[in-house]
Short mmCIF file of C-alpha atoms and ligand atoms in Angstrom, two decimals:
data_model
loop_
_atom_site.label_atom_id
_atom_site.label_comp_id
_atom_site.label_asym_id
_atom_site.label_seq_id
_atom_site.Cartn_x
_atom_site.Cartn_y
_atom_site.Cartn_z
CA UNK V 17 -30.34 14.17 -31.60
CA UNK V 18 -28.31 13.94 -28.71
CA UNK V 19 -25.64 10.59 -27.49
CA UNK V 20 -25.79 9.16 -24.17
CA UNK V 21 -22.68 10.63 -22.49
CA UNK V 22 -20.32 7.57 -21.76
CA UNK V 23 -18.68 7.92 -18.04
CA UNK V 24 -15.57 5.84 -18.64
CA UNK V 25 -13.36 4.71 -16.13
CA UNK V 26 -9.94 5.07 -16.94
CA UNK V 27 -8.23 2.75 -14.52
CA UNK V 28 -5.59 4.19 -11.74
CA UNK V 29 -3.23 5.49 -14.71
CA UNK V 30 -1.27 3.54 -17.05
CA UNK V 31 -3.56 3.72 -20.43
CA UNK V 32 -3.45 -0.14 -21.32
CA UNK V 33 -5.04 -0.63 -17.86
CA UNK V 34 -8.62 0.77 -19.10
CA UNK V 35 -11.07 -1.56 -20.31
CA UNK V 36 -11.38 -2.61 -23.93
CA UNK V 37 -14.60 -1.16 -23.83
CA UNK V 38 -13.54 1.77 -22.58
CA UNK V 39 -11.30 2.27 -24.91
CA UNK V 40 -13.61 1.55 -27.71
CA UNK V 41 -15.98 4.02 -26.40
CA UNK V 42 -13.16 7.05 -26.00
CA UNK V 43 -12.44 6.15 -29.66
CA UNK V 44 -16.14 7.27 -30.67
CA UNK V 45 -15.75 10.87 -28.82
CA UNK V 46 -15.83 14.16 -30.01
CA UNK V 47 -14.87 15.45 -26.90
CA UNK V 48 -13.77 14.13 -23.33
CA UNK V 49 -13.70 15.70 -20.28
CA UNK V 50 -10.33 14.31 -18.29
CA UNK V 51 -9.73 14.32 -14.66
CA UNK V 52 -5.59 15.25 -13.89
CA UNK V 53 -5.36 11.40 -12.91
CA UNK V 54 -5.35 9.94 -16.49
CA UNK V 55 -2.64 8.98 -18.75
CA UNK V 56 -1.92 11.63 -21.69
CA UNK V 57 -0.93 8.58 -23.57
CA UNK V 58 -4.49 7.83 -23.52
CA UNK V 59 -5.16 10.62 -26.02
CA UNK V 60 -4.11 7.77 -28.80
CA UNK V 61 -7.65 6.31 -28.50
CA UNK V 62 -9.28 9.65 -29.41
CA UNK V 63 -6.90 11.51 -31.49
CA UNK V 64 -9.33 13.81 -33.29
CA UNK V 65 -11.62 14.69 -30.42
CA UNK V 66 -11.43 18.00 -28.35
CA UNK V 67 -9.96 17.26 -24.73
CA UNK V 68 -10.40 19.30 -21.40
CA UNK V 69 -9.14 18.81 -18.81
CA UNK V 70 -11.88 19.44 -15.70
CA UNK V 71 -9.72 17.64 -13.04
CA UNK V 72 -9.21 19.35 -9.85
CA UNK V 73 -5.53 20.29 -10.33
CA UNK V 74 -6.73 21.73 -13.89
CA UNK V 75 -8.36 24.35 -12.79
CA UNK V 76 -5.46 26.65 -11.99
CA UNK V 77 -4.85 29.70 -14.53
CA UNK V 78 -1.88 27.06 -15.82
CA UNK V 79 -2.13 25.36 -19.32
CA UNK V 80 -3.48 22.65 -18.96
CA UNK V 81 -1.95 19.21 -19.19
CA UNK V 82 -1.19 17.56 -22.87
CA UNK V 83 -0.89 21.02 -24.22
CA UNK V 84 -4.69 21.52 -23.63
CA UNK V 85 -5.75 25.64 -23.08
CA UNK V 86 -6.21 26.11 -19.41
CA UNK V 87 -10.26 25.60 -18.32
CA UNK V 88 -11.98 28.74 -16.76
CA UNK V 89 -14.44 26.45 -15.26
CA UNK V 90 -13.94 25.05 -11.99
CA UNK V 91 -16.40 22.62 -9.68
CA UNK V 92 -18.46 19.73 -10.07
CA UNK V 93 -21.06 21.87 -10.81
CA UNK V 94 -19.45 23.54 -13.75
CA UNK V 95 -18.23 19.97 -14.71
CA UNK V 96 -21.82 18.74 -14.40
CA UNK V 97 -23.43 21.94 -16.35
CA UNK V 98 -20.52 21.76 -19.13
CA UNK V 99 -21.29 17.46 -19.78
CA UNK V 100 -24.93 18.66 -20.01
CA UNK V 101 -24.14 21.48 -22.35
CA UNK V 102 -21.94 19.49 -24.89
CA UNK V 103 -23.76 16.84 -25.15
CA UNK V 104 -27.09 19.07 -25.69
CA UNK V 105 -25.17 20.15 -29.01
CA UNK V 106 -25.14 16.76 -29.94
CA UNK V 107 -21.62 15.66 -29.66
CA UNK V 108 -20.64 12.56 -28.20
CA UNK V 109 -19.31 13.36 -24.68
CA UNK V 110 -16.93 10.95 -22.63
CA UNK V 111 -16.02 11.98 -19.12
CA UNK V 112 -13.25 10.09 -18.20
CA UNK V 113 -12.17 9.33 -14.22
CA UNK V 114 -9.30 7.86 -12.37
CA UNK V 115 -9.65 4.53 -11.58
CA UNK V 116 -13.50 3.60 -11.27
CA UNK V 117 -15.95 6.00 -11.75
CA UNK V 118 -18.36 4.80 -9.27
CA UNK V 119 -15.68 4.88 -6.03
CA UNK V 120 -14.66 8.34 -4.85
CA UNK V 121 -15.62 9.65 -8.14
CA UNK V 122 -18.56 11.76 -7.39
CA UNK V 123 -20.80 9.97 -10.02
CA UNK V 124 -24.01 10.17 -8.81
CA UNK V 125 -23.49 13.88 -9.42
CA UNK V 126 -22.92 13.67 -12.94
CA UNK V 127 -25.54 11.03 -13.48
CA UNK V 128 -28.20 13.38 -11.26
CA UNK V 129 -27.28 15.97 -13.55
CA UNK V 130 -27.67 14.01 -16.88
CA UNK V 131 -30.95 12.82 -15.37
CA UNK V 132 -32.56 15.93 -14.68
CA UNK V 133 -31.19 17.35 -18.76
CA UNK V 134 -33.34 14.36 -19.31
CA UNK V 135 -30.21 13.36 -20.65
CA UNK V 136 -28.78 9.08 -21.23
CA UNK V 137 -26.01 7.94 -19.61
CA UNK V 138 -23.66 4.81 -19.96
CA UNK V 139 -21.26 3.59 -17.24
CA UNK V 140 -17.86 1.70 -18.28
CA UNK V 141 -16.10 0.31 -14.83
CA UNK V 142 -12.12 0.82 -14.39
CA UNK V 143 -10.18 -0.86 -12.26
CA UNK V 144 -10.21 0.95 -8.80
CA UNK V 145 -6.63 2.29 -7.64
CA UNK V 146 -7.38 -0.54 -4.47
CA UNK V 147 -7.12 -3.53 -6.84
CA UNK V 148 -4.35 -1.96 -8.61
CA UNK V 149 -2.36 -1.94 -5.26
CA UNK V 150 -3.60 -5.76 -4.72
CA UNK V 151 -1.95 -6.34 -7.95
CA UNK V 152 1.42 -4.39 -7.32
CA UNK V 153 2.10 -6.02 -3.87
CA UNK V 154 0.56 -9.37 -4.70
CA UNK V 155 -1.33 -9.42 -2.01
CA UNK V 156 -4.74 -10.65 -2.41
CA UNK V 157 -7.43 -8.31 -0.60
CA UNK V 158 -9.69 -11.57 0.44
CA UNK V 159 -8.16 -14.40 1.88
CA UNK V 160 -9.51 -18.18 2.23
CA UNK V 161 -10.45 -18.60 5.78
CA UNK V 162 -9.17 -15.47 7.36
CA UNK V 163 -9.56 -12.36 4.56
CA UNK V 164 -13.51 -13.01 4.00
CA UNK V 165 -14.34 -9.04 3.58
CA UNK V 166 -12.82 -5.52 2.12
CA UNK V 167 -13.99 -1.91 2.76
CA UNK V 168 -12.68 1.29 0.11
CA UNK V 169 -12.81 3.90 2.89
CA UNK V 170 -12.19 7.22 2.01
CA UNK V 171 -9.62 8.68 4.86
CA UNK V 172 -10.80 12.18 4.40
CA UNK V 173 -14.28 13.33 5.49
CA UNK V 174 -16.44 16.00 3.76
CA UNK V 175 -15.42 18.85 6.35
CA UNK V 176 -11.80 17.85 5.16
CA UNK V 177 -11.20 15.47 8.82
CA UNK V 178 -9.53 12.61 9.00
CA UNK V 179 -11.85 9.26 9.15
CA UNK V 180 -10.61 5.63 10.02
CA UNK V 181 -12.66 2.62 10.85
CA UNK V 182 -12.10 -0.89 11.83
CA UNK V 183 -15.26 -2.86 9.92
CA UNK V 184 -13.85 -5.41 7.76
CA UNK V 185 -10.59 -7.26 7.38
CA UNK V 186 -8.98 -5.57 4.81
CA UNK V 187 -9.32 -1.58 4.65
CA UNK V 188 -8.10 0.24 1.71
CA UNK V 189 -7.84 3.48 2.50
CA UNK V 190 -7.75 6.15 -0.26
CA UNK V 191 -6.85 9.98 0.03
CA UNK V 192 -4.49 9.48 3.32
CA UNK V 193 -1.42 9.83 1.75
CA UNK V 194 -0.95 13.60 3.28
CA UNK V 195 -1.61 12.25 6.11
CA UNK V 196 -0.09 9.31 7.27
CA UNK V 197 0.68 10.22 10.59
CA UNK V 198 -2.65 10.97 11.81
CA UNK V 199 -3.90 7.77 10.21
CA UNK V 200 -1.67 5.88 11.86
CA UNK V 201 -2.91 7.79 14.82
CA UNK V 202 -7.09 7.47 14.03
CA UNK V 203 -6.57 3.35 13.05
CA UNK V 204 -5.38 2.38 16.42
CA UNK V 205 -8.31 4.70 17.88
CA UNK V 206 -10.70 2.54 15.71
CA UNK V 207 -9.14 -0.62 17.34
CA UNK V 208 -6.99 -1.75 15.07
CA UNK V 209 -3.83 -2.90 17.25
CA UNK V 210 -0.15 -1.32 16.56
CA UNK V 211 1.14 -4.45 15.21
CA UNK V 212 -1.53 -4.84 12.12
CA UNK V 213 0.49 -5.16 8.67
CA UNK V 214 0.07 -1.64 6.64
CA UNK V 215 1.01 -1.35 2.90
CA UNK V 216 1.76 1.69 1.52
CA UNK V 217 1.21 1.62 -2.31
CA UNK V 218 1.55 4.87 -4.20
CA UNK V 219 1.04 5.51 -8.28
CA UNK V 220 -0.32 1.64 -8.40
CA UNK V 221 -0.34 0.52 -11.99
CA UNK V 222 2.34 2.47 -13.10
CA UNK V 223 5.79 2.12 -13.90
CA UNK V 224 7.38 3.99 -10.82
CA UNK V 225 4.79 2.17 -8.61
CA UNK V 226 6.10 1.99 -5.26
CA UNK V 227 4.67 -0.22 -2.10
CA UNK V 228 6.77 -0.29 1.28
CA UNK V 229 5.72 -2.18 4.68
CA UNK V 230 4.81 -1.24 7.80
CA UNK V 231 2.76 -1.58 10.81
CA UNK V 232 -0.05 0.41 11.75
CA UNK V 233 2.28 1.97 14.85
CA UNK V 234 4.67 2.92 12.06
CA UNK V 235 2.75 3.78 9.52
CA UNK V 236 3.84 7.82 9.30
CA UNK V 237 7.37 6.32 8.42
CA UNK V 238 6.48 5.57 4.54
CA UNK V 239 5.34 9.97 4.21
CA UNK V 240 8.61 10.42 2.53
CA UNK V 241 8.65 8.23 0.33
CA UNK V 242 4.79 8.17 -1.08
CA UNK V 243 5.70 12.03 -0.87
CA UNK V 244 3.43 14.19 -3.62
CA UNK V 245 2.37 10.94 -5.25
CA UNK V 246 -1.47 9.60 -5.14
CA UNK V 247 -1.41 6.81 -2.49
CA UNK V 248 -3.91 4.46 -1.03
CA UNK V 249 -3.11 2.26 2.70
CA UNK V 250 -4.12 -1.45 2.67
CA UNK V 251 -4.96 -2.23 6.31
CA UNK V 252 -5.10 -5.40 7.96
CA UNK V 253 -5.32 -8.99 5.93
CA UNK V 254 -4.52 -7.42 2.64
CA UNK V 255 -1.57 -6.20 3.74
CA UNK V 256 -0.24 -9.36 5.16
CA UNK V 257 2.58 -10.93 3.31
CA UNK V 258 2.05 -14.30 1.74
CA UNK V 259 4.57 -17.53 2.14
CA UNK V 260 7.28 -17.09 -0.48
CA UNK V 261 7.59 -19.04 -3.06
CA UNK V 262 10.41 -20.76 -3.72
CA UNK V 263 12.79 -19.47 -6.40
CA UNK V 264 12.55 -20.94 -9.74
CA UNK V 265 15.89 -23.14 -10.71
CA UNK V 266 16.83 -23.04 -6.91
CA UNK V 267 18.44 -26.18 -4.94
CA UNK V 268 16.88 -27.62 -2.95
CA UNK V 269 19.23 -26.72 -0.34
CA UNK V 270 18.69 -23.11 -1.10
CA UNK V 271 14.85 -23.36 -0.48
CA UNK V 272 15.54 -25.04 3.02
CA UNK V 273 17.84 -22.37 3.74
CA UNK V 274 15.38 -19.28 2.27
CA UNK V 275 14.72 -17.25 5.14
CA UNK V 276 10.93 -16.95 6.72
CA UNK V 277 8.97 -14.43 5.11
CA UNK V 278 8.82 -11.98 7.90
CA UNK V 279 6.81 -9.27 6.91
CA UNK V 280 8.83 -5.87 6.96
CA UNK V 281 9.42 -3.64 8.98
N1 LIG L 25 -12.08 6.82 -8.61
C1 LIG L 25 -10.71 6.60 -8.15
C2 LIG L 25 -10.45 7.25 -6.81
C3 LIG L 25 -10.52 8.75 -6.84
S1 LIG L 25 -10.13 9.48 -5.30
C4 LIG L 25 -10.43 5.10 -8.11
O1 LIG L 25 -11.35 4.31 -8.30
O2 LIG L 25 -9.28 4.72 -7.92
C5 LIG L 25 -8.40 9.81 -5.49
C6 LIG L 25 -7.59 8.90 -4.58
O3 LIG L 25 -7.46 7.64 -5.18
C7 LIG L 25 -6.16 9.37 -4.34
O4 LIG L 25 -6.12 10.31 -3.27
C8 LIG L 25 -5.50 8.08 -3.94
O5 LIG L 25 -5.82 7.75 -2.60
C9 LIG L 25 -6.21 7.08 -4.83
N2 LIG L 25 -5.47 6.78 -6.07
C10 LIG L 25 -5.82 7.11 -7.32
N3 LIG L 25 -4.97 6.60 -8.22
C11 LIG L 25 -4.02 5.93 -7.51
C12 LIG L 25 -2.88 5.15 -7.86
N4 LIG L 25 -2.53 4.98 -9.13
N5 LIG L 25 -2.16 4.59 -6.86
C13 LIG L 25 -2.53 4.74 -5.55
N6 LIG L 25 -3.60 5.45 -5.18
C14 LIG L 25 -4.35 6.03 -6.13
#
């Protein structure tokens, strides 16, 4: 008898930012398949199962992360092939991805491939490494009135060139962070003027999160600091700072006098 194998998004990294669900479901594994994105303090959920790590950066004649042996496979077709094999020997198979599975995470392959084992599959949604930037800047994607749509564009093209578009208010912009200056150079090609707000959030949702401000003309100025670290670009609406509130316990003289929020730089 064989299990549907769960794909299980594992949100953009801290562990308690999966789904209950999720988290329910890694607890039933035998064995998961990790991406290098993930949280090793997920590994709580499924103590007894076997992990491997099949992310990209895993694939190096290293040890793998957590202590795991390194993995002689390599490619989303050996990823595909080994979630068909284990869960043909009847184990119950989770293949857990960064953030959602279904945005930049190559699903369709491993559902195609599940498909054609005549093999079941179950989907569990994580929250998308563009929400948890939203939530780390506090800055709503949508806006009432002037914020009405949001694109996930992915900056880097299948030939490995650099994409940018102008098509909806907010752009989130994933897989740029290498490449900031030629992002900032391909944005104002697709229209969008020098002065547009840019956030620059990078390792959203966990503790050493960091977010800095810029325009798009100024964008390559946050590469230092997003430096090595997985970063996505909030373009436009999204990356517009709201009014600030006014400081809890503050006099009202000291609200008059708070200063405008200008957004940075
Ligand atoms: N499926 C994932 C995206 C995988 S593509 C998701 O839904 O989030 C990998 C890209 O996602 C990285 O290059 C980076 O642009 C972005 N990313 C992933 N985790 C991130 C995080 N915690 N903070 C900022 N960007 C992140």
């Amino acid at each position: 008898m064989t299990h549907p194998v769960v794909i299980i998004g594992a949100g953009p990294g801290a562990a308690d930012l999966m789904t209950v669900r999720g988290a329910r479901r890694l607890g039933e594994a035998d064995v998961v398949l990790f991406d290098a994105l993930t949280d090793p303090a997920l590994r709580r959920h499924a103590p007894a199962a076997r992990w491997v790590d099949v992310g990209k950066r895993g694939f190096s004649a290293q040890p793998g992360r957590h202590g795991a042996p390194a993995c002689d496979i390599s490619g989303q077709a050996r990823i595909n092939a080994l979630l068909v094999k284990l869960a043909q020997q009847g184990l119950r198979v989770v293949r857990l991805k960064g953030g959602d599975p279904s945005v930049f995470g190559r699903l369709e392959e491993e559902l195609q491939a599940l498909a054609e084992a005549g093999l079941q599959a179950e989907v569990v949604p994580g929250v998308t490494a563009a929400l948890a930037a939203a939530a780390a800047t506090q800055r709503p994607l949508t806006r009432r009135g002037s914020g009405r749509s949001v694109s996930l564009t992915t900056a880097m093209t299948r030939s490995g060139a650099l994409h940018a578009s102008r098509g909806a208010d907010t752009e989130v912009f994933y897989m740029a962070g290498r490449q900031l200056a030629a992002l900032a150079r391909r944005l104002r090609e697709a229209g969008w003027p020098d002065d547009t707000p840019a956030s620059v959030v990078s390792r959203a949702g966990w503790p050493d999160q960091l977010a800095s401000d810029h325009r798009v003309a100024t964008l390559a100025q946050a590469s230092v600091l997003h430096a090595g670290r997985p970063t996505v670009v909030i373009v436009g609406v999204g990356a517009a700072a709201l009014p600030r509130a006014p400081r809890r316990g503050a006099s009202k003289a000291t609200v008059a006098a708070a200063p405008e929020p200008v957004p940075s730089p």
